[in-house]
Coordinates of C-alpha atoms in Angstrom, one line a residue:
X1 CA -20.0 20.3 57.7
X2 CA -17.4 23.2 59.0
X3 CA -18.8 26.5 58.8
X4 CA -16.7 28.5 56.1
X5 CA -17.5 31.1 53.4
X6 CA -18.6 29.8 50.0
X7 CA -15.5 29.7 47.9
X8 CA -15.5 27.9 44.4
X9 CA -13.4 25.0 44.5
X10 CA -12.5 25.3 40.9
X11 CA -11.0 28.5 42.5
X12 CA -8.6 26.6 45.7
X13 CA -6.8 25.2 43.2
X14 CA -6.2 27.2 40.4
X15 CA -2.7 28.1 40.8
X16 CA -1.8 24.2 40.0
X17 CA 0.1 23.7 37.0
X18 CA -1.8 20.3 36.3
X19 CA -5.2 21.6 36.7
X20 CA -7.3 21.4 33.4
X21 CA -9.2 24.7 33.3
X22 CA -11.2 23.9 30.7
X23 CA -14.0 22.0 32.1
X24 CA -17.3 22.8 30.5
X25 CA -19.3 23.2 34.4
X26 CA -18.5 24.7 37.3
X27 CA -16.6 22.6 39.7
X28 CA -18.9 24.1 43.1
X29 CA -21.7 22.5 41.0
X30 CA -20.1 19.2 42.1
X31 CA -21.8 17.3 44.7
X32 CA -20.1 17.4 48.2
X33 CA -19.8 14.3 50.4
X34 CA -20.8 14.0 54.0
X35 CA -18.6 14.5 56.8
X36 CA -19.9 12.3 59.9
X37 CA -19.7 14.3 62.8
X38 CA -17.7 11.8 64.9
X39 CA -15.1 11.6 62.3
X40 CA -12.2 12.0 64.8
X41 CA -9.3 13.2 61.6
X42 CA -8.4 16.8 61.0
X43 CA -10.2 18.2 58.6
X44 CA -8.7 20.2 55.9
X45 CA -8.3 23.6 56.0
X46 CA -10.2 25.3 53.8
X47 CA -7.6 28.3 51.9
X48 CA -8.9 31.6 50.2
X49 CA -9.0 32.6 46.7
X50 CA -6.2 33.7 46.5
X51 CA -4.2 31.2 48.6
X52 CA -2.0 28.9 46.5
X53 CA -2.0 25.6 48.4
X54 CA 1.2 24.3 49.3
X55 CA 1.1 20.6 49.0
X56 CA 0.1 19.4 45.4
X57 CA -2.4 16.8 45.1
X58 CA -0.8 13.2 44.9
X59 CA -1.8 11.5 41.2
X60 CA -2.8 7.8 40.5
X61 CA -1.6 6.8 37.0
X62 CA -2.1 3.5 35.3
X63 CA 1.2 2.5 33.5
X64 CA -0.7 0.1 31.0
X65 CA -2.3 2.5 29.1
X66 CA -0.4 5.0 26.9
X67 CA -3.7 7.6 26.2
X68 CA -4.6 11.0 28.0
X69 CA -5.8 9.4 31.6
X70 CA -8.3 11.2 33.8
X71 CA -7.7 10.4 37.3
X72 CA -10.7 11.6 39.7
X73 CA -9.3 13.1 42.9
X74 CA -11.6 14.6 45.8
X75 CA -12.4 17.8 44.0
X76 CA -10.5 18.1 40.7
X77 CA -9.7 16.3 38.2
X78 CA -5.8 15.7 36.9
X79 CA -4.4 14.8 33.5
X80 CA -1.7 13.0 32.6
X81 CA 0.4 13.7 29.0
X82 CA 0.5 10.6 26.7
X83 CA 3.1 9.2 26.1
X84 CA 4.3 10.1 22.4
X85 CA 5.1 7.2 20.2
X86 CA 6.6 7.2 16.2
X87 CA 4.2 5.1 14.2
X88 CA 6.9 2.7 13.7
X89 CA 7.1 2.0 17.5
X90 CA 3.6 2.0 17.3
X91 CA 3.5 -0.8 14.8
X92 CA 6.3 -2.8 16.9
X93 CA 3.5 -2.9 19.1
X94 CA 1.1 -3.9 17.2
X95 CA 2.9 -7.0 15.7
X96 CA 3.7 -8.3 19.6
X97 CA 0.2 -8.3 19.7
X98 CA -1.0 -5.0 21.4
X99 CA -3.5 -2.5 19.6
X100 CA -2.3 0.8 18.7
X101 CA -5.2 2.5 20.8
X102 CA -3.1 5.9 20.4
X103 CA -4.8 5.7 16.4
X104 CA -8.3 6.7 16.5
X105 CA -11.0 4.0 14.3
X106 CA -11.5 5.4 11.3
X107 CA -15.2 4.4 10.0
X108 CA -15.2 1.7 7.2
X109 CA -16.0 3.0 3.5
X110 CA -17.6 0.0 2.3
X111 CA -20.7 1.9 1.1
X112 CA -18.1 4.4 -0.5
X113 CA -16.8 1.4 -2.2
X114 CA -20.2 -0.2 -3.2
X115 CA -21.1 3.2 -5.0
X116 CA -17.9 2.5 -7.9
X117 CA -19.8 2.1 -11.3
X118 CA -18.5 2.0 -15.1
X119 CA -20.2 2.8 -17.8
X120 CA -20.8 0.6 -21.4
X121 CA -20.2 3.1 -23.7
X122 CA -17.4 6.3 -21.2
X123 CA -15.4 3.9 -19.7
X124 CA -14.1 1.2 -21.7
X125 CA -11.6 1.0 -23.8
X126 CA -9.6 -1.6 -26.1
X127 CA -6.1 -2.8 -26.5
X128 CA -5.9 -2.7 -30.4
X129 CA -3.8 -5.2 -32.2
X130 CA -0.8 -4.5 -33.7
X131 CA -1.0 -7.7 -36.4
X132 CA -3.9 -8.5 -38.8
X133 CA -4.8 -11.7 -37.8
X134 CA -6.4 -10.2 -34.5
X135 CA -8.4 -6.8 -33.2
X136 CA -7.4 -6.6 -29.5
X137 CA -4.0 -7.5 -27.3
X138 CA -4.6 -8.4 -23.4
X139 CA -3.1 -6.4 -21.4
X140 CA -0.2 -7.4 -19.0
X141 CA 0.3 -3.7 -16.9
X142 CA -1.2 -0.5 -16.7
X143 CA 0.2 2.5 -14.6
X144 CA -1.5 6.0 -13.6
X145 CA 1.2 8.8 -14.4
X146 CA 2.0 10.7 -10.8
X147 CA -0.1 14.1 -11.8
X148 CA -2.8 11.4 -12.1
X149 CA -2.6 10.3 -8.8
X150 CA -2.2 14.4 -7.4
X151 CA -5.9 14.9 -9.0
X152 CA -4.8 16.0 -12.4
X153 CA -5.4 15.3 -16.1
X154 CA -5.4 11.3 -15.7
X155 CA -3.0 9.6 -18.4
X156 CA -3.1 5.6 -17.7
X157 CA -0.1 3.7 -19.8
X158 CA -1.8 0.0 -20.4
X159 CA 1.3 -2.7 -21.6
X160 CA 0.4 -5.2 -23.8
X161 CA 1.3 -8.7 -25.1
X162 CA 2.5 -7.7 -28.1
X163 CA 5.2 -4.9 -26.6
X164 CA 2.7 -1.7 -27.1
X165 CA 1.7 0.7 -25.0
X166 CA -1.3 2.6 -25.1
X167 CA -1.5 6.2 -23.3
X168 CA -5.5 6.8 -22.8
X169 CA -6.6 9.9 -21.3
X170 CA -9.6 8.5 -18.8
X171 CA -11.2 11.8 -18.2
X172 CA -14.9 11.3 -17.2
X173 CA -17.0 12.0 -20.5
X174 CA -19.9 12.3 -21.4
X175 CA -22.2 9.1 -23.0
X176 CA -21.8 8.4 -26.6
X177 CA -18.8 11.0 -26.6
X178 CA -15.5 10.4 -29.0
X179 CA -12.3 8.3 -27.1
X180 CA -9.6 11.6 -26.3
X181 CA -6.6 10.9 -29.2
X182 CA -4.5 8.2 -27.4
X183 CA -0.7 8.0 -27.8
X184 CA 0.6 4.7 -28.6
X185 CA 4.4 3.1 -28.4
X186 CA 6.0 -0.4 -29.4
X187 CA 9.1 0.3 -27.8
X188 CA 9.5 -4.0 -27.7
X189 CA 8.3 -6.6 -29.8
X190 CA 7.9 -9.0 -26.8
X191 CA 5.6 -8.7 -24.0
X192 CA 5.9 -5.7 -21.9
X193 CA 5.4 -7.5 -17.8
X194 CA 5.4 -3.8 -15.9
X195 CA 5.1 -0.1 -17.1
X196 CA 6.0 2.8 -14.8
X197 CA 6.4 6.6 -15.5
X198 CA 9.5 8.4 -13.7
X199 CA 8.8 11.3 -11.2
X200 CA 8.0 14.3 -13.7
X201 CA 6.1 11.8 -15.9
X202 CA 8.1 12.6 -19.1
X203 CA 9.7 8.8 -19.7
X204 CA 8.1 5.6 -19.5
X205 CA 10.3 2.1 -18.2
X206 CA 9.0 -1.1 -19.7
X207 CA 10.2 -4.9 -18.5
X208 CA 9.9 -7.0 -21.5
X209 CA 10.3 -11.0 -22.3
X210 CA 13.2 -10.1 -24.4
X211 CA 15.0 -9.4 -21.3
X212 CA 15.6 -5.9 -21.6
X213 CA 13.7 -2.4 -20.1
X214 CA 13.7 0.6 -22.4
X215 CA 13.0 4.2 -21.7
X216 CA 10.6 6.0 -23.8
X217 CA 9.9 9.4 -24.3
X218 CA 6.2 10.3 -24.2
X219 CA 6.4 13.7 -25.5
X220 CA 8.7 12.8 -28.7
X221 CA 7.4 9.5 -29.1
X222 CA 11.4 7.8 -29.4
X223 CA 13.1 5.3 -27.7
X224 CA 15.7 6.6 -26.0
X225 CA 17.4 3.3 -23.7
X226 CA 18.3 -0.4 -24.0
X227 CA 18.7 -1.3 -20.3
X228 CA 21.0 -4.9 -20.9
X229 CA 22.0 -7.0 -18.1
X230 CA 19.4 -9.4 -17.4
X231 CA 19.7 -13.4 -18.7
X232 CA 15.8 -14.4 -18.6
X233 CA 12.4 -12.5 -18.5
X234 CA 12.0 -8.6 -16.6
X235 CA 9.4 -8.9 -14.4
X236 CA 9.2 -5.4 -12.6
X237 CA 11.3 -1.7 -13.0
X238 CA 10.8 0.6 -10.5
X239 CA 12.3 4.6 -10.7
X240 CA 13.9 6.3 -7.6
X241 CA 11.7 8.4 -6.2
X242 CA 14.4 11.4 -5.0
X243 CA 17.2 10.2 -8.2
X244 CA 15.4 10.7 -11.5
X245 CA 18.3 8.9 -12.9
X246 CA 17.9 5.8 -11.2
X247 CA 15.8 2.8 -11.5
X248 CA 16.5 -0.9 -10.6
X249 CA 14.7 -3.8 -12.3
X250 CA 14.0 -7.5 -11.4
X251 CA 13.6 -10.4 -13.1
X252 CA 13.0 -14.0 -13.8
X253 CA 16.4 -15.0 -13.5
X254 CA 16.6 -13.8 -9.8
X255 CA 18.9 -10.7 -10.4
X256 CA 18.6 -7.3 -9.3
X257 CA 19.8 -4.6 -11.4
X258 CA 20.1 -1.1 -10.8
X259 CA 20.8 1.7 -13.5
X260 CA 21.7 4.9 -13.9
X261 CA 21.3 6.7 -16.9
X262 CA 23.9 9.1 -16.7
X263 CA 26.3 6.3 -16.8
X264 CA 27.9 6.7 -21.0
X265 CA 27.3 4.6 -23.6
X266 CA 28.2 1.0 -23.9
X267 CA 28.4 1.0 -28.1
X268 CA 28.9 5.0 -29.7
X269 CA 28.0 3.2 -33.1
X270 CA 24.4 2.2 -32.7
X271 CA 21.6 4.7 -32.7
X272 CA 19.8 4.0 -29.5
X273 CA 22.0 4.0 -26.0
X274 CA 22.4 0.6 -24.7
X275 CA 23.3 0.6 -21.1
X276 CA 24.7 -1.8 -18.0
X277 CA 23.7 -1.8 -14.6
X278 CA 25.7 0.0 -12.1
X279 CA 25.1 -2.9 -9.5
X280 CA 23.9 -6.2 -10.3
X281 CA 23.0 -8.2 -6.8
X282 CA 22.5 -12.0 -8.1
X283 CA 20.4 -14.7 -6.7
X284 CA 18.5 -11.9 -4.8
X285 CA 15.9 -14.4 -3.0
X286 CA 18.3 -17.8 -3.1
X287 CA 18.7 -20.8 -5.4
X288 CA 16.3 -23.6 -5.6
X289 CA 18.3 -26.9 -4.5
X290 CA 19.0 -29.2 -7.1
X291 CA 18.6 -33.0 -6.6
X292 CA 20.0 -35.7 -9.1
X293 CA 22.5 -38.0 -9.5
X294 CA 25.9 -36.7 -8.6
X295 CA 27.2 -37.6 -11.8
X296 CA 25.9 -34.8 -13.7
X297 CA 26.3 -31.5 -11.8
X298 CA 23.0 -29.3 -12.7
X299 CA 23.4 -25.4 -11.8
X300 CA 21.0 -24.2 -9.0
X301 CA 18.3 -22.2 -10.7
X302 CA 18.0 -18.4 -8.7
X303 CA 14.4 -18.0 -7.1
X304 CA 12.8 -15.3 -9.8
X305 CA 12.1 -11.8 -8.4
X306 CA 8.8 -10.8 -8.7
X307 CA 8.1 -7.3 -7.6
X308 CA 10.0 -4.2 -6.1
X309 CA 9.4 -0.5 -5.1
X310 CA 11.0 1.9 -3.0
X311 CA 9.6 2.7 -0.1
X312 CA 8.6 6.6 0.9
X313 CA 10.9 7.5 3.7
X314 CA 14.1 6.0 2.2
X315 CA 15.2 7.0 -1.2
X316 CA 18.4 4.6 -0.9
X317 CA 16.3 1.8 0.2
X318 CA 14.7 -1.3 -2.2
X319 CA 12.2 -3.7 -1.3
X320 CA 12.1 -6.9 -3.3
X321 CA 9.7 -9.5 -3.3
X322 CA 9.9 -13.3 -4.7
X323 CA 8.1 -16.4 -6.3
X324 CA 9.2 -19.0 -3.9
X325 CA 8.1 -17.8 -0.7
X326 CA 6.2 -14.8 1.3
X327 CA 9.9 -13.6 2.6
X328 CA 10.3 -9.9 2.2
X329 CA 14.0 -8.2 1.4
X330 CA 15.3 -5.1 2.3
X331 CA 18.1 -3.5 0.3
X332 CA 20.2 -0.8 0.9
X333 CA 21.8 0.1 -2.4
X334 CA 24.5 2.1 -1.1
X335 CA 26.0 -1.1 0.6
X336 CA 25.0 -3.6 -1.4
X337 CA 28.0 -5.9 -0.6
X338 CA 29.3 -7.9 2.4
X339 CA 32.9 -7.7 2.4
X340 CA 33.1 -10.4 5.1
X341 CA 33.3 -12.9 2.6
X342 CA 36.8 -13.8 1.8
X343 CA 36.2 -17.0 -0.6
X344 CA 36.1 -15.2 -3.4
X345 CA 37.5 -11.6 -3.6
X346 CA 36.8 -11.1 -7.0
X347 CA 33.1 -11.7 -6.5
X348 CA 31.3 -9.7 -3.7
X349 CA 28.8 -11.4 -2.0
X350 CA 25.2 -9.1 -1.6
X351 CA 23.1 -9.6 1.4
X352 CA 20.0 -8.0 2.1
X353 CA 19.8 -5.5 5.3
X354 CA 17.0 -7.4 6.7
X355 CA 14.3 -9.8 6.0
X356 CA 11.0 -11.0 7.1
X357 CA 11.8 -12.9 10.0
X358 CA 8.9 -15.9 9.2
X359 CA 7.2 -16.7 5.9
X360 CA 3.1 -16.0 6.4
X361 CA 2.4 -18.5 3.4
X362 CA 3.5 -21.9 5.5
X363 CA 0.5 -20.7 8.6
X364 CA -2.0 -21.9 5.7
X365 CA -0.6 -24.2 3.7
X366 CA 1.7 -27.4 3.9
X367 CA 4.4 -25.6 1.6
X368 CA 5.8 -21.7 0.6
X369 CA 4.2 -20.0 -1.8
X370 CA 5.4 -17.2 -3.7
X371 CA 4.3 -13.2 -3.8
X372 CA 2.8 -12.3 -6.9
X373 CA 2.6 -8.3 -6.3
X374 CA 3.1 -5.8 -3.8
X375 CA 1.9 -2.4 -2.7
X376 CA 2.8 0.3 0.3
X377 CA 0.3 1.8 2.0
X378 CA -0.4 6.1 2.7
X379 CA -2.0 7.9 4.6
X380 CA -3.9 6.2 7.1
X381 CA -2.6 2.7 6.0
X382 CA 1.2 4.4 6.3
X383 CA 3.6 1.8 7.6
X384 CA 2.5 -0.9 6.2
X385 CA 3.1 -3.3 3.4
X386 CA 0.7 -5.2 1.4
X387 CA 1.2 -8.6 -0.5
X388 CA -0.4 -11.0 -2.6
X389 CA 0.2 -14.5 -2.4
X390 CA 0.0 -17.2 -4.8
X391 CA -2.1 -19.1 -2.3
X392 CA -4.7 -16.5 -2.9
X393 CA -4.1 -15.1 0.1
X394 CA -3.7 -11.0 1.1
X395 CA -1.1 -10.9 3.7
X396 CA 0.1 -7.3 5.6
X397 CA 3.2 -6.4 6.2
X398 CA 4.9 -4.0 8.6
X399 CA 7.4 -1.4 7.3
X400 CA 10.0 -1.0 7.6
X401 CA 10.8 -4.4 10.3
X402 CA 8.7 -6.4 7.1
X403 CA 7.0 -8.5 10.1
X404 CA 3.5 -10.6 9.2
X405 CA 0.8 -8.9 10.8
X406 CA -1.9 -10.0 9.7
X407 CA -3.6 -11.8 6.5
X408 CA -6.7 -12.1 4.7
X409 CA -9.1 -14.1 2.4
X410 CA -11.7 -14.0 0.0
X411 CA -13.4 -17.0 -0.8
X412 CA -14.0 -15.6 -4.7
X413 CA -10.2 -14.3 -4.6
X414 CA -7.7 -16.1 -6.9
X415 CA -4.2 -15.1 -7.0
X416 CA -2.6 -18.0 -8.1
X417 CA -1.1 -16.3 -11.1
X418 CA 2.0 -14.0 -11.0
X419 CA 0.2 -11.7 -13.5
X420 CA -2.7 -10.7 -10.9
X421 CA -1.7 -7.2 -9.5
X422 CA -2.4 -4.9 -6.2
X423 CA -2.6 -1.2 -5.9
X424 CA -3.4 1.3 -3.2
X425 CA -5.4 4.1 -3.9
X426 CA -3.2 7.2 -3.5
X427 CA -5.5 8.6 -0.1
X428 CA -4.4 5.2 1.7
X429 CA -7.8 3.9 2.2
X430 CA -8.1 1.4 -0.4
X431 CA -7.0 -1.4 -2.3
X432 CA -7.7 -2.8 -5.6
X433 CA -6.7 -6.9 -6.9
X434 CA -7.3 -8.2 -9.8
X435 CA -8.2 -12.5 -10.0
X436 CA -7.4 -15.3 -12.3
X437 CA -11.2 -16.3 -12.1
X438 CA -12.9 -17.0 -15.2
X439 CA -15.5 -14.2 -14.0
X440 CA -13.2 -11.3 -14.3
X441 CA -13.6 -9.7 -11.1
X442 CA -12.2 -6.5 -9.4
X443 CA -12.0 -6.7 -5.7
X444 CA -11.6 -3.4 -3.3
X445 CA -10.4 -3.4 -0.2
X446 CA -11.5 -1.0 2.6
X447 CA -7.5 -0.7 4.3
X448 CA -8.1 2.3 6.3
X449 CA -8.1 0.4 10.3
X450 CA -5.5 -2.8 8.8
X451 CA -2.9 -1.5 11.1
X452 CA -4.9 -1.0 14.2
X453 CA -5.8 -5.3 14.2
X454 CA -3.6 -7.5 16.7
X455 CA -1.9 -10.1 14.4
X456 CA -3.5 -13.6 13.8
X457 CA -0.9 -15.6 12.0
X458 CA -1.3 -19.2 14.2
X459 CA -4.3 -18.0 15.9
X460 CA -6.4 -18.5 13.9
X461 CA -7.9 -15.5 11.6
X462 CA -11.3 -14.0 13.1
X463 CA -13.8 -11.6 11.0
X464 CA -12.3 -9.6 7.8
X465 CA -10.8 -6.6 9.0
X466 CA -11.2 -5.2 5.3
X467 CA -14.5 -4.7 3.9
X468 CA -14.7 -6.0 0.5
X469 CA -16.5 -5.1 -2.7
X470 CA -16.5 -7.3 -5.8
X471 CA -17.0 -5.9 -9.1
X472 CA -18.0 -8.0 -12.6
X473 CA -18.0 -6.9 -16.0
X474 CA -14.9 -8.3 -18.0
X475 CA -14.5 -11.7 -19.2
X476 CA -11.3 -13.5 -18.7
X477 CA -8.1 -12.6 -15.8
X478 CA -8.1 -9.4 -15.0
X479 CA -4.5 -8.9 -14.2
X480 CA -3.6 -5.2 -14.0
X481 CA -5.0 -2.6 -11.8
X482 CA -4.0 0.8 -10.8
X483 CA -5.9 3.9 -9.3
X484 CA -5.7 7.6 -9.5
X485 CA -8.0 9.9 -7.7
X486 CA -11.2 9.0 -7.4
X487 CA -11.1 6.0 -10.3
X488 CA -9.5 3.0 -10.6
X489 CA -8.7 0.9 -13.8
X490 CA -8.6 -3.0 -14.6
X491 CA -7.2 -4.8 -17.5
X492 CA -8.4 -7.8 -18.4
X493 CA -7.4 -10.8 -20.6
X494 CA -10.4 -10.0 -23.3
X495 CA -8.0 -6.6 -24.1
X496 CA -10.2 -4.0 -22.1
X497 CA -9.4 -1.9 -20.1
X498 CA -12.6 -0.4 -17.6
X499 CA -12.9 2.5 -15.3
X500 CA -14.5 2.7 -11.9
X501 CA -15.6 6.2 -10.8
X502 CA -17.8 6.4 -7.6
X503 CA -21.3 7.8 -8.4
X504 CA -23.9 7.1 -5.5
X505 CA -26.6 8.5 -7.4
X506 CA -26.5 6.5 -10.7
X507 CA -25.5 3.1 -8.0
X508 CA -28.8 3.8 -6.3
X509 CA -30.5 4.2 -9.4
X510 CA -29.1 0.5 -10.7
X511 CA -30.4 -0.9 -7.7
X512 CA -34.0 0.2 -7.9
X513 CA -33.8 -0.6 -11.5
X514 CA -31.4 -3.0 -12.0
X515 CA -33.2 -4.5 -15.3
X516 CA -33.1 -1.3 -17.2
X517 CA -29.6 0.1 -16.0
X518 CA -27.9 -3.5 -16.9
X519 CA -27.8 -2.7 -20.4
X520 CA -25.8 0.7 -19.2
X521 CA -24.0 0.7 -16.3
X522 CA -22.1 -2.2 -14.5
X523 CA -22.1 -2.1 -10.3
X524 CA -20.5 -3.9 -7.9
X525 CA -22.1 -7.5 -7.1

């Protein structure tokens, strides 16, 4: 070893500008190697304290990896930045088949999702009948109003068979305690297929069987819109999220309308306004083909549309799913037309800004099958789409390319029924879907890591990447579901509608006495 005068080593190079100096020991704590004696190379001069050295170290970096790399040197450590990525580039990654390793693991909630209970007597509550010869209506939708899902008073809309709609205040009460006064509309006389409240949850949409959506007023109690346009049933209305005066609605018949309700009066002589869509995009997921003899010419029946919603980050944009096959649609409804068609000028011809570019249903099964209901994810599961299939399948989407990424099964999960629903609980993490099973089950899905899995479409699907919880207590379909913070409600076919609030103590207290607790409290199975 040369003879020289102890200097820190942390100190030779502090002057660097790629030094961390944050190091939590002292780098002359750091063992020193031997020098052989005979070692016939130059040695390195050995600077002062206050010597700046004039040749910077030289840095190793692996390009494969896009974290914060430590490369060990002689006697200091270096660090490379990361390279920053959007989570939609991240995501591009991740459907070519690399992880996003930039994304930390969040740790699965499956015992949060275990501890969901409902009560017999607090959380229950029926769909009364509007006619004699019955006491209860099922329910076809429910919806959480938007202060619900912010944490405040929670106001759930439940849709019936019989065009009603019941506004129930789900506050957590005490056992044996009076039902809050509930509100209740019959804005239709047909059934009501999807509910949703606008942004400052003062009107109510409905999608009826008698081909129309009407807007209600939930403070005066009055219908206030006849939405026309539509030739078959209205499956789905969803309301702009940035124009309060829009909303576009889909519907058996294949058509996409959107409205705006600034837009005057189509009759000054009847009561209620009745208003036409704005734009109408036809045949929105294709035609079926029609094959017969050529003799009689049948009309090519449009593909139905089954759900829509506006995605987060772009208020002009619409995505549209439908029942013939897992192929997502992206609209943008300021140009909705293609003007390169020149067959028909009087007739514009309305193409979709992009699509899914492969079905996910034809991996697992010898034909398409249709989506039943979607949902967008928050939060940790931002960026991505989720869908239910009629194969009884969950498949994830990525947003906003609409790629596969991944899907998933349950072997007690039906979907074959375009009345099951999915929602996302409004922190991200979770997922609730309904199930035609005769059982009535609830499942919840723990979503928080779906976007950090490689895909696995013709691969071959490993392990569950969501943890899931099944829950029992209603007879029949449960079709509808929709959360708010910290519950989440189901509607099933015997006209209940349950809540689900997690409470660890009273779960715990089921499962060391599940005999007594049964005849109070239901629990996940």
């Amino acid at each position: 070893m040369l003879d020289s005068p102890e200097v820190p080593r942390f100190e030779i190079f502090s002057d660097a500008t790629n030094v961390r100096e944050d190091l939590p020991f002292h780098a002359s704590q750091l063992p020193t190697p031997a020098t052989p004696l005979d070692d016939r190379k130059p040695k390195r001069r050995v600077s002062e304290s206050d010597e700046t050295p004039t040749k910077k170290p030289r840095l190793l970096v692996a390009e494969y990896d896009n974290d914060v790399i430590d490369v060990e040197m002689d006697d200091v450590v270096v660090k490379r930045r990361g390279c920053h990525r959007t989570v939609f580039q991240t995501l591009g990654l991740a459907s070519n088949g690399y992880l996003a390793k930039s994304h930390r693991m969040l740790l699965p909630s499956r015992n949060i999702l275990q501890s969901f209970v409902s009560s017999h007597t607090s959380d229950v509550f029926k769909c009364h009948s509007r006619t004699v010869d019955s006491f209860v209506s099922p329910p076809y939708a429910c919806a959480y109003s938007n202060e619900a899902k912010r944490g405040g008073v929670p106001l759930l809309a439940v849709a019936t068979e019989q065009g009603s709609i019941h506004i129930l205040d789900t506050t957590k009460r005490k056992e044996w305690d009076c039902e809050p006064a509930r509100v209740t509309l019959e804005p239709h006389d047909n059934g009501i297929f999807d509910v949703k409240w606008n942004a400052d949850d003062t009107l109510l949409a409905t999608a009826s069987g008698d081909k129309s959506t009407r807007i209600s007023s939930v403070e005066t109690k009055q219908l206030l819109s006849i939405l026309d346009g539509h030739t078959s049933t209205v499956k789905c209305v969803a309301w702009d999220p940035v124009h309060r005066d829009l909303l576009t609605t889909g519907g058996r018949d294949g058509m996409l309308c959107l409205y705006d309700l600034r837009v005057n009066n189509l009759s000054d002589e009847d009561e209620i306004a009745a208003r036409s869509a704005v734009i109408t995009i036809a045949a929105a997921h294709g035609q079926d083909k029609v094959s017969g003899c050529s003799r009689h010419k049948m009309r090519a029946l449009p593909r139905g549309i089954t759900n829509i919603l506006y995605p987060d980050d772009r208020p002009h944009g619409l995505v549209s799913s439908g029942s013939f096959d897992g192929i997502l649609h992206y609209w943008d409804l300021r140009l909705p037309s293609d003007k390169s068609s020149k067959r028909s000028p009087k007739k514009t011809a309305h193409k979709p800004l992009f699509s899914s570019t492969m079905d996910p249903t034809t991996f697992h099964s010898a034909r398409c099958r249709g989506i039943t209901s979607m949902s967008q994810g928050s939060g940790s599961s931002a960026g991505l789409l989720f869908a239910l299939g009629a194969d009884s399948r969950l498949y994830i989407y990525s947003y906003p390319t609409l790629t596969p990424l991944r899907t998933e099964a349950h072997p007690n999960l039906q979907t074959n029924s375009f009345y099951v629903r999915l929602a996302t609980s409004p922190c991200g993490r979770w997922l609730a879907s309904g199930s035609t099973n005769r059982a009535g089950s609830l499942f919840l899905f723990d979503i928080s890591n779906a976007g950090r899995v490689g895909p696995s479409y013709g691969k071959g699907a490993g392990e569950p990447i969501s943890p899931t919880v099944r829950f029992r207590a209603q007879s029949g379909e449960i079709g509808a579901v929709d959360w708010a913070r910290d519950m989440v409600a189901s509607c099933a076919d015997d006209g209940t509608v349950r809540i689900w609030r997690p409470d660890l103590e009273v779960y715990q207290n089921c499962i060391l006495n599940s005999e007594e607790q049964k005849w109070e409290w239901f629990w996940s199975t």
